Coordinates of C-alpha atoms (C1' of nucleotides) in Angstrom, one line a residue:
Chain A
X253 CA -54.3 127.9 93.3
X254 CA -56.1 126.7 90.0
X255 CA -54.2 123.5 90.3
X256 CA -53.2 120.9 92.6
X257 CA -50.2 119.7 90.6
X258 CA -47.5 122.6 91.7
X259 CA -48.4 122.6 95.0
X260 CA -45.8 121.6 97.6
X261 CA -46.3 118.1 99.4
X262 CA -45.3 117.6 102.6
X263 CA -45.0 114.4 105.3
X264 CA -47.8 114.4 107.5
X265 CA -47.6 112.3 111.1
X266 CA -50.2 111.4 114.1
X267 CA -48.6 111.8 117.6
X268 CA -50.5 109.9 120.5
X269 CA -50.8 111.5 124.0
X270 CA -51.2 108.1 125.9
X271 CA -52.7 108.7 129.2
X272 CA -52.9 106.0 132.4
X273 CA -54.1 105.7 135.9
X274 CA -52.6 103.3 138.3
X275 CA -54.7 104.1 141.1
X276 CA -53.2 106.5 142.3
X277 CA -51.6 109.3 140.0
X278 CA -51.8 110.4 135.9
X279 CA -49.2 108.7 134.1
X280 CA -48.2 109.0 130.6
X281 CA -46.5 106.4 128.1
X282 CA -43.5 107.5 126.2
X283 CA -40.6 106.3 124.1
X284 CA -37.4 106.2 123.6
X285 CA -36.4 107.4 120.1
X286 CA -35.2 104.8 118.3
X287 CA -33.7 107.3 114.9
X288 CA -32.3 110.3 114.3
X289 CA -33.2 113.0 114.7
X290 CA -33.3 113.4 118.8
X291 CA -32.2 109.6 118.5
X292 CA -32.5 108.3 122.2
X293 CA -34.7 111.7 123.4
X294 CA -37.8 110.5 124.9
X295 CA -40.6 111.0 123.2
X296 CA -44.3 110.6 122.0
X297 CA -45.4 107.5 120.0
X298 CA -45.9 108.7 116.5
X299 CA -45.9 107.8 112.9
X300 CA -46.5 108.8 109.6
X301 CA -49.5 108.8 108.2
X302 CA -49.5 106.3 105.2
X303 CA -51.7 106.7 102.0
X304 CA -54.5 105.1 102.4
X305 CA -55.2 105.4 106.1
X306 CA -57.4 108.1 107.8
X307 CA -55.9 110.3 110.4
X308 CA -58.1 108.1 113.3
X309 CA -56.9 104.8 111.7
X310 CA -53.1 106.0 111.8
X311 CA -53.8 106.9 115.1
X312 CA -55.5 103.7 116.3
X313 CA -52.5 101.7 114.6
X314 CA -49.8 103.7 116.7
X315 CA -52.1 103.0 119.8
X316 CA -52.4 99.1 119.0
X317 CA -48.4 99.0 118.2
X318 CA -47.4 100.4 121.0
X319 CA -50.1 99.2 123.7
X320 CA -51.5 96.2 122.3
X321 CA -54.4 97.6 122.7
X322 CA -57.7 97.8 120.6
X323 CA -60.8 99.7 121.0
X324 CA -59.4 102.2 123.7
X325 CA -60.4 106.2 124.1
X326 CA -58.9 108.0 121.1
X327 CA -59.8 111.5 120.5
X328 CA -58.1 113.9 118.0
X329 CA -56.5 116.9 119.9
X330 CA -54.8 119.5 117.4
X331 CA -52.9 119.6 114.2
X332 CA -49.2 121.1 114.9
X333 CA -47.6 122.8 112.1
X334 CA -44.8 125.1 112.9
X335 CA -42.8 125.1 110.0
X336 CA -40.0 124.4 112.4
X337 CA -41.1 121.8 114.7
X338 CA -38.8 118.8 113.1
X339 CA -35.5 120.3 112.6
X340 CA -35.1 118.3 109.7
X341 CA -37.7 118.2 107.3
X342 CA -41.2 119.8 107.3
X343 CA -43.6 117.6 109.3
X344 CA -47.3 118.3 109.9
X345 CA -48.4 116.3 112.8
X346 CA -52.4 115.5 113.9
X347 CA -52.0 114.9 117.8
X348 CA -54.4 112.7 119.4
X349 CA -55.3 111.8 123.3
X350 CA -55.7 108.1 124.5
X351 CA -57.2 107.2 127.3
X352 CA -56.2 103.6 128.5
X353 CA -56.7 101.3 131.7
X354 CA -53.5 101.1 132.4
X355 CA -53.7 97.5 134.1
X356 CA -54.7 96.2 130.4
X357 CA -51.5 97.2 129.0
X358 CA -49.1 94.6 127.6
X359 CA -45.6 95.2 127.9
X360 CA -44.1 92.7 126.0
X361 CA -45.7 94.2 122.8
X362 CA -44.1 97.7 123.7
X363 CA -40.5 96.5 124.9
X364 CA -39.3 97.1 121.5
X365 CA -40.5 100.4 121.6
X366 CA -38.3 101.1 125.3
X367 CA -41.8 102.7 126.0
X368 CA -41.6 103.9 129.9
X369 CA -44.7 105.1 132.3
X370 CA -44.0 108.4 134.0
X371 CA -45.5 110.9 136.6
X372 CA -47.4 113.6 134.1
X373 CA -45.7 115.6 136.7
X374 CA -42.4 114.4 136.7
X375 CA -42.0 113.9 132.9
X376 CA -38.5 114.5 130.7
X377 CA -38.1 116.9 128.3
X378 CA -39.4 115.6 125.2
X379 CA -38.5 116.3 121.8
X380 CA -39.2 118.7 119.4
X381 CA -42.9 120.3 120.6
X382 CA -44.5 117.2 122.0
X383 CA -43.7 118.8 125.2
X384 CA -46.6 121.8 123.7
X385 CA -48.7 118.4 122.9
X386 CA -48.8 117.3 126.1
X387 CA -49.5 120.5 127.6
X388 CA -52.3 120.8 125.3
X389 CA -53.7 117.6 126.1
X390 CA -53.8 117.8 129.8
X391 CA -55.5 121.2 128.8
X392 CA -58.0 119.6 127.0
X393 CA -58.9 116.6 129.5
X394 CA -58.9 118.6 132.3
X395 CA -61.6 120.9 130.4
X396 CA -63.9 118.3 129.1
X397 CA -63.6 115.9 132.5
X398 CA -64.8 119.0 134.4
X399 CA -68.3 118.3 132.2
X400 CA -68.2 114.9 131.1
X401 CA -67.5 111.9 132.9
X402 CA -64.2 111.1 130.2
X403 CA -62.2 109.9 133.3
X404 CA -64.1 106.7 133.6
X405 CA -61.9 105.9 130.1
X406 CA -59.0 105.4 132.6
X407 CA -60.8 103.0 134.7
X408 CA -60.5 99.2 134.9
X409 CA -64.1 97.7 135.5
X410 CA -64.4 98.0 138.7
X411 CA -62.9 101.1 141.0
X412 CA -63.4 102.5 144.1
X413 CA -64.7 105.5 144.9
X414 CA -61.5 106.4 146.4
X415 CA -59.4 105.6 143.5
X416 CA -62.0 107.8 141.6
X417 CA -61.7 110.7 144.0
X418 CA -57.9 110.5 143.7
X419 CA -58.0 110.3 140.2
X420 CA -59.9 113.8 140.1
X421 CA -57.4 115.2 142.5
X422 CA -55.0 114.3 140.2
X423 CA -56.1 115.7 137.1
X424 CA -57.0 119.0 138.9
X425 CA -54.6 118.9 141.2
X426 CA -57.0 120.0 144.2
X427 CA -58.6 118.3 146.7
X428 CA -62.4 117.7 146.6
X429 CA -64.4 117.1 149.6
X430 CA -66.0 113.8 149.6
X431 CA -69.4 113.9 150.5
X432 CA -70.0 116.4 147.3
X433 CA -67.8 114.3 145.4
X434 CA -69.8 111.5 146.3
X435 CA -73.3 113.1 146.0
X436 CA -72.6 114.1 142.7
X437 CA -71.1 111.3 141.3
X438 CA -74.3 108.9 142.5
X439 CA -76.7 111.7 141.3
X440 CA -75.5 111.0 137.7
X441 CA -76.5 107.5 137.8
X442 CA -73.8 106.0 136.6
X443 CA -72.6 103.9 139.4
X444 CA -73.4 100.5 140.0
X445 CA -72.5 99.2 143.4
X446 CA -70.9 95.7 143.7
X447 CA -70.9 93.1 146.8
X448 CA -67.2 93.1 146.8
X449 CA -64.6 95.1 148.2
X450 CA -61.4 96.2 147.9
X451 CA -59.1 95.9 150.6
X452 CA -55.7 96.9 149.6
X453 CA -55.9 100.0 151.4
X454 CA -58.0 100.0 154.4
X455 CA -59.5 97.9 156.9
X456 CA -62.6 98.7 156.4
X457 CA -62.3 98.1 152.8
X458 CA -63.6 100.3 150.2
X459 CA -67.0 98.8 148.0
X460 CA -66.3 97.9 144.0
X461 CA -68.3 100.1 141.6
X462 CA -68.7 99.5 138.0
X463 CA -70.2 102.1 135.0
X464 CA -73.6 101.8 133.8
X465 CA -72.5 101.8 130.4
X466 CA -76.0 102.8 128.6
X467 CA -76.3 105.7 131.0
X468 CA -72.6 106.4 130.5
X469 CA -72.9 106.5 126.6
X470 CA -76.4 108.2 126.7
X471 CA -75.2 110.8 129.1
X472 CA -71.8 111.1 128.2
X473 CA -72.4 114.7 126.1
X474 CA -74.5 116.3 129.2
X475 CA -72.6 119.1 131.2
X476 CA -72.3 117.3 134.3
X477 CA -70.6 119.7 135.8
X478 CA -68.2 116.8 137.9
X479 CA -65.7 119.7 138.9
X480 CA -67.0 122.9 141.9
X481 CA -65.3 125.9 140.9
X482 CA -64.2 125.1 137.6
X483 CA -63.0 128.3 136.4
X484 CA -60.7 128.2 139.1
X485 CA -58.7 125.8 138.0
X486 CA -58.9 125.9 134.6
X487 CA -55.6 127.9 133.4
Chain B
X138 CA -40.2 103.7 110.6
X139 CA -36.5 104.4 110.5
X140 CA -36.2 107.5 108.6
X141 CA -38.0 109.9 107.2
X142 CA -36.5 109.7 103.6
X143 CA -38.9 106.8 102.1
X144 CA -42.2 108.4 103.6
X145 CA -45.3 109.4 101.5
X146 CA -45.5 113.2 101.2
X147 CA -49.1 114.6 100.7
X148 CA -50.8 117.7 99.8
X149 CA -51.6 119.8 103.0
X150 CA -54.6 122.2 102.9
X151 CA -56.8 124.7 105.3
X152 CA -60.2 125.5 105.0
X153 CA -62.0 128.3 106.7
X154 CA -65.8 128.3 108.1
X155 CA -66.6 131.7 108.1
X156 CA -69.8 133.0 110.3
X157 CA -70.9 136.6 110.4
X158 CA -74.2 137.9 112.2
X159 CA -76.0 140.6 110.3
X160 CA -78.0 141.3 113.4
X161 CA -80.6 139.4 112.8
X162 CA -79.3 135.8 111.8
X163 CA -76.3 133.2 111.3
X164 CA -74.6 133.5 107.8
X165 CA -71.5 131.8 106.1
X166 CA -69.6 132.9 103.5
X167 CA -69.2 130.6 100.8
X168 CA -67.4 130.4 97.3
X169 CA -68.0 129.4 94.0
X170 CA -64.8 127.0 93.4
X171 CA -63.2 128.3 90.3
X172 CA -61.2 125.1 89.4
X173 CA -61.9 121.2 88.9
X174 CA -62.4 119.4 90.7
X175 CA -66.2 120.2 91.6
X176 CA -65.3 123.7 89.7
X177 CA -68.8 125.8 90.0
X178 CA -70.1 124.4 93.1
X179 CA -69.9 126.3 96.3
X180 CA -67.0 125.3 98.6
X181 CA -65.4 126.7 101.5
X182 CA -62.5 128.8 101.5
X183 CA -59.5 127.2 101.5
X184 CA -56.0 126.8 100.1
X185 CA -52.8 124.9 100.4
X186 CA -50.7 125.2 103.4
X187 CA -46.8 126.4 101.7
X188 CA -43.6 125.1 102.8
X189 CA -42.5 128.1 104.9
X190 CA -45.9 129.2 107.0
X191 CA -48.0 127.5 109.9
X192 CA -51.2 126.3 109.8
X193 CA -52.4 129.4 111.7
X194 CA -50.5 131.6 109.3
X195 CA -52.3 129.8 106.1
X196 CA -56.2 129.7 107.8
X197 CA -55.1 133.6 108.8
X198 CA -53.4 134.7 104.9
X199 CA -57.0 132.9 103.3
X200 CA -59.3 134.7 105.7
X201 CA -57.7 138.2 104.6
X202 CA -57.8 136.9 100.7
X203 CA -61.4 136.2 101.1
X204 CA -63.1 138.8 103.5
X205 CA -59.8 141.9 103.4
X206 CA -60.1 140.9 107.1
X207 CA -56.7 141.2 109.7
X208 CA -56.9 140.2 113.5
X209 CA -60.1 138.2 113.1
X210 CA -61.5 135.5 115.3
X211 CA -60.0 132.2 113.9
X212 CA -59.3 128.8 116.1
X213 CA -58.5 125.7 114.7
X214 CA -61.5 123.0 114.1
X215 CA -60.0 119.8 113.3
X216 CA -57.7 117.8 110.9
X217 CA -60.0 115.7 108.5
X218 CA -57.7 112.9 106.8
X219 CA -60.7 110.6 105.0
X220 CA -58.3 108.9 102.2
X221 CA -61.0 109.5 99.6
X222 CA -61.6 113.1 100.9
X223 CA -61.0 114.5 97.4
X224 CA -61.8 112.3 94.6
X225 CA -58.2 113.8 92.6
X226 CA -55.6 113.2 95.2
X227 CA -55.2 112.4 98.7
X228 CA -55.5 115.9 100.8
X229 CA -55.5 115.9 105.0
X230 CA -57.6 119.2 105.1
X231 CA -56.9 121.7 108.7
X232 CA -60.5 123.1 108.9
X233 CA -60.3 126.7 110.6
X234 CA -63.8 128.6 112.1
X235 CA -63.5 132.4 111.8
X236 CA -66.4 134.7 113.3
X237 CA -66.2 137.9 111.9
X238 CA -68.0 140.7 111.9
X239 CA -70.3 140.7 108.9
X240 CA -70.2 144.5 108.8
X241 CA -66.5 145.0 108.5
X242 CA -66.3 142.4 105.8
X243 CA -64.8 144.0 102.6
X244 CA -67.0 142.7 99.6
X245 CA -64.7 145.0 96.8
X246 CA -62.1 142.2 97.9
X247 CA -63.9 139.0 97.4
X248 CA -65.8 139.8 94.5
X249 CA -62.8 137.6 92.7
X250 CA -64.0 134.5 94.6
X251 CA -67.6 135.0 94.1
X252 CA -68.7 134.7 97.6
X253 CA -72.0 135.0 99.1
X254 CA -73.2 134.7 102.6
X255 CA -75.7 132.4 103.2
X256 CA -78.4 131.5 106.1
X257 CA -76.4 128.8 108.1
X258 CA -80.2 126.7 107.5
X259 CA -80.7 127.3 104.1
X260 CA -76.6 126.2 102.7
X261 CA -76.4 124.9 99.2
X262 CA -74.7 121.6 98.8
X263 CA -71.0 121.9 99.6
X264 CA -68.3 120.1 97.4
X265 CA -66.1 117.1 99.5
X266 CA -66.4 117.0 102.7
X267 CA -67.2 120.3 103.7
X268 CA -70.3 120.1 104.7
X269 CA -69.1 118.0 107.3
X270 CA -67.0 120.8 108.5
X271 CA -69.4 122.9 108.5
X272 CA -71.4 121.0 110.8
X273 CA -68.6 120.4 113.5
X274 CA -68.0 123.6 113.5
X275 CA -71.6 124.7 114.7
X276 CA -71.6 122.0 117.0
X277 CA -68.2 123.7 118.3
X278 CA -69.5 126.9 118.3
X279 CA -72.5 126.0 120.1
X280 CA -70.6 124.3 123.0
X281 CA -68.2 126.6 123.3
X282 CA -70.4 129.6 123.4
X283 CA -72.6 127.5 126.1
X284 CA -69.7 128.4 128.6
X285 CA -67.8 131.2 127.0
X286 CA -68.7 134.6 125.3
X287 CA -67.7 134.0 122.4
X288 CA -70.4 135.4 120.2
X289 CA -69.2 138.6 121.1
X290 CA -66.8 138.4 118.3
X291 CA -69.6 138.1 115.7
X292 CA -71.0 141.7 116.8
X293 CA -70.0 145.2 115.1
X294 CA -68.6 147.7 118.5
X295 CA -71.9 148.8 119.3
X296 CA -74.8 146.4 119.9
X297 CA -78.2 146.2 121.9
X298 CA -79.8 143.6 123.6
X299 CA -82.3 142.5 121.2
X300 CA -79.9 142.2 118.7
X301 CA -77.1 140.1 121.1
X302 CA -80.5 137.6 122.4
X303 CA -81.5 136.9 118.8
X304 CA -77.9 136.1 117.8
X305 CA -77.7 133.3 120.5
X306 CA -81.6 132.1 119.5
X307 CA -80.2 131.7 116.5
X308 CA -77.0 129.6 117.5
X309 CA -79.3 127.7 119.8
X310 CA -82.5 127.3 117.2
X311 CA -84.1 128.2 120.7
X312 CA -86.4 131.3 122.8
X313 CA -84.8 132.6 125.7
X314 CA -86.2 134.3 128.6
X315 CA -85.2 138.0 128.0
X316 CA -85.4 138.6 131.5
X317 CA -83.0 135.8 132.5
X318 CA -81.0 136.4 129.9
X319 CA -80.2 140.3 130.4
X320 CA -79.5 139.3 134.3
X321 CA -77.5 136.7 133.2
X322 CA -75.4 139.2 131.1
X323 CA -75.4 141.8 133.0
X324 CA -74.2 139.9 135.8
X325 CA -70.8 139.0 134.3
X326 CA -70.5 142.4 133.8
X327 CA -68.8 142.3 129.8
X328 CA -71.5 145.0 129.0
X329 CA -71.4 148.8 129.1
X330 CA -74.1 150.5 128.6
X331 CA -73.6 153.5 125.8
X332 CA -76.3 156.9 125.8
X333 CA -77.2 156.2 122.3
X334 CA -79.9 154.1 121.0
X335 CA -80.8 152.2 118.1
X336 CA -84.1 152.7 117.1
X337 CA -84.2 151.4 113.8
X338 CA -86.5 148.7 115.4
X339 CA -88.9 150.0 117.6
X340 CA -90.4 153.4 118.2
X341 CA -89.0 152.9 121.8
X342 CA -85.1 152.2 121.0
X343 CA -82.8 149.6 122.4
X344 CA -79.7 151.1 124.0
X345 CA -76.3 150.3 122.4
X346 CA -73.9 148.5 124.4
X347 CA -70.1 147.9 124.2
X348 CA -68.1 145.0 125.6
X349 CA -65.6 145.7 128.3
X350 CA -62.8 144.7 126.6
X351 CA -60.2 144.1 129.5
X352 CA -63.3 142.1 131.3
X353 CA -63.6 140.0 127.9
X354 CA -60.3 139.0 128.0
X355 CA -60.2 138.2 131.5
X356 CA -63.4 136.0 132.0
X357 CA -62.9 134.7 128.4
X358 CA -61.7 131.5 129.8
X359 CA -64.2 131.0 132.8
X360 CA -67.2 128.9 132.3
X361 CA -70.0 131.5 132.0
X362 CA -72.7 129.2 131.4
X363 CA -74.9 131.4 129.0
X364 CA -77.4 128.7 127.9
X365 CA -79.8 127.4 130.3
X366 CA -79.9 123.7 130.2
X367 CA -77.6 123.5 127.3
X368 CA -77.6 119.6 127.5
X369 CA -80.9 119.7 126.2
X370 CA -79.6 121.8 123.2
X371 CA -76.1 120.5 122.3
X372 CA -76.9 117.3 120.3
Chain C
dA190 C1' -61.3 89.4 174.5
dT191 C1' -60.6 94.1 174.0
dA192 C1' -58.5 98.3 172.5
dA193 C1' -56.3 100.8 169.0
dA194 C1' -55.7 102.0 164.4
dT195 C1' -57.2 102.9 159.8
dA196 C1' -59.6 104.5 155.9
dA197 C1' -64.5 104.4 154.2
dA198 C1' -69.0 106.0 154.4
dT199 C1' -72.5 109.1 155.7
dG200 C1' -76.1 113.9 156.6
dT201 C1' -77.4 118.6 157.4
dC202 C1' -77.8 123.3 156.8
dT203 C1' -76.9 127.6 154.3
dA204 C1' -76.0 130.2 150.3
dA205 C1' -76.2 130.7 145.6
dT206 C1' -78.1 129.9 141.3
dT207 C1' -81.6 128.9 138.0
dA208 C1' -86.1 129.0 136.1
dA209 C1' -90.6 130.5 135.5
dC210 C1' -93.6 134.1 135.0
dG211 C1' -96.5 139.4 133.2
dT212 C1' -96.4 144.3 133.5
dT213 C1' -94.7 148.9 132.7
dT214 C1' -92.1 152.3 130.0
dA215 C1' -90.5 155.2 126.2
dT216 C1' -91.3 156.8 121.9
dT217 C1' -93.6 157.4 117.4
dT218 C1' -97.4 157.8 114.5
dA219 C1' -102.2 158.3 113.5
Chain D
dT124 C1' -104.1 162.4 122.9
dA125 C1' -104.8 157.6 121.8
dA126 C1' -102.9 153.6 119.8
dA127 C1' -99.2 150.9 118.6
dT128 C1' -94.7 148.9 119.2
dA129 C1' -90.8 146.8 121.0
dA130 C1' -87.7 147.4 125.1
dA131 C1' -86.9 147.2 129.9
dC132 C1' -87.8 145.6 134.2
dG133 C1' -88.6 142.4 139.3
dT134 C1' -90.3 138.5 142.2
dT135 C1' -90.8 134.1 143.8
dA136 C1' -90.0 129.1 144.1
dA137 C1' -87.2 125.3 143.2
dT138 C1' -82.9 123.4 142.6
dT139 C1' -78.1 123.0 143.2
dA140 C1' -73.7 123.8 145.2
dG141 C1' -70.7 124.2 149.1
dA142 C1' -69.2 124.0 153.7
dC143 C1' -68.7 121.3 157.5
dA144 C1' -67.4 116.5 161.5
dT145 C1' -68.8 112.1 163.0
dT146 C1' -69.7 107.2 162.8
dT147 C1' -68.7 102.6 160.9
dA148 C1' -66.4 98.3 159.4
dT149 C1' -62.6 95.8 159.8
dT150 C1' -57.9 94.3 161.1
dT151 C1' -54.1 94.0 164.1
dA152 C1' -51.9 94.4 168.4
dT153 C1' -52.1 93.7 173.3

DNA sequence: ATAAATAAATGTCTAATTAACGTTTATTTA
DNA sequence: TAAATAAACGTTAATTAGACATTTATTTAT
């Protein structure tokens, strides 16, 4: 260990958990595998990390490659190193977790990727241990959306309270009554109300709310606590 | 993006913050690097990650170099990736956080590495980017052991209630209410209360507790909520 | 014009938890 | 036996969480 010079190198990759909400249920965005190994194996977007890029700007260029997108959620989840994970060569891989608004991705920028949107609960097997990736990352959101208000990430501007109720359910896979739900949510002070309503569901129509995005940001490392019970669902 | 084959390789370390609790306050152990770059300057543990062993086996084979310490607490931080990291070479750096207890720790062992434990507030300049490792992993610590009883780990097998209260004044930099904090613990029921006591403090004598092992284990995972208002701590 | 259908929106009460607060107890030493 | 020391202990008030059912706005069908 006195030197670096003898020590082995290795190829190190970022692998991005791309989460999306369509209203109504957790989706995640994956590939088909366009090289060998696993060639044609759905899989997570990934790359290698190159030499002069950080581990968050690798991961941001994967994000913008395969979404389009710019500027989205983006959190580093775990590094992955089993000696054994790629079959063919030794790969270290950072994973990160993205949260997008799904309505503000582009597919034509992804078609060459054969990226696909799929049920978080009705996923295929992936290859080598992204399915452990994703695991991990579902953890991980389900853990810090229980005390922070991360799921607004997945939000176009303005939402429902429905749709964010549903989203919730989704994520905990529960159902939450909706007068709590509700109180809570306005207690934080992050809602602002709108005129308009949405009336793709209902009759009645359900009222537009966007984020207060100062009191988001300022409040964004508070336990909020959006979750009752939470150590019963947490696995 | 093709194949691996053309891919920049890189050099692949682990580096380990190491907390111990003397029963009074929050120490690290530290190093006195003992090869360029930075040689002489106090550094965290680390080493290189080799071909054939995971990251978990690396942070786990540099803990027992460093502190002859086997089963210890160790979780993984975070991958830091800054290109110019290390001014010699380009090194993505898995930072490890291992609480130990400081009385178990083997100092016939390190004496090789010329470490020292140092107040957590009083640190000496670290080499690279380590102090920045250092300080996510308090600000881990600290949320984590908000909601989970962590600190435990940091404790010999027989503690008292004075001793456990300071530790988590000193995490927190905070007073607590001894009264609410013994309900508070006793309430999750970890603690079992041993005949003997320490009375190497007072002329009264705090009892010694154990953990409840099995309960540990168990409620490990639940959200405990130790701190009160911890979002006017965790900054 | 009215009734039926649909999903959204709303309020109250009880139980549990949290937070603030000062006094008594066990033991040693003078 | 008095003084000193730190440990151990209990109560109340305020806040928060959780359980629970009905009313409202609007559209569509009759």
């Amino acid at each position: 260990m006195a030197d670096y010079t003898n020590e082995t190198k290795m190829l190190l990759a970022v692998d991005c958990i791309i989460f999306g909400f369509d209203g109504e249920n957790l989706k995640i965005l994956l590939i088909k595998r366009g090289f060998e190994p696993e060639k044609g194996k759905w899989s997570l977007m990934g790359g290698f990390i190159q030499e002069n890029e950080s581990l968050d700007e690798a991961a941001n260029k994967i994000l913008l490659q395969l979404t389009g997108l710019d500027g989205v959620y983006l959190e580093q989840l775990q590094a992955f190193g089993d000696p054994q994970r790629d079959p063919k060569d030794r790969i270290v891989s950072v994973a990160y977790f993205a949260l997008i608004d799904i309505h503000k991705y582009e597919t034509q920028l992804n078609d060459r990727y054969h990226a696909e949107w799929f049920l978080v609960n009705e996923m295929p097997k992936l290859v080598f241990d992204h399915g452990n990736m994703v695991e991990a990352a579902k953890q991980k959101i389900r853990y810090k959306a229980a005390l922070h208000p991360l799921l607004f990430e997945l939000l176009p501007r303005k939402f429902t309270i429905p749709q964010l109720q549903s989203l919730y359910e989704g994520v905990y896979n529960t159902r939450i009554d909706n007068r709590n739900f509700i109180r809570k949510l306005t207690s934080t002070g992050l809602l602002i109300k709108l005129e308009e309503k949405d009336k793709s569901n209902s009759k009645k129509g359900a009222f537009y709310f966007k984020l207060d995005k100062k009191k988001y940001k300022a409040k964004f490392q508070a336990f909020l606590n959006f979750i009752p019970n939470p150590e019963n669902l947490i696995s």
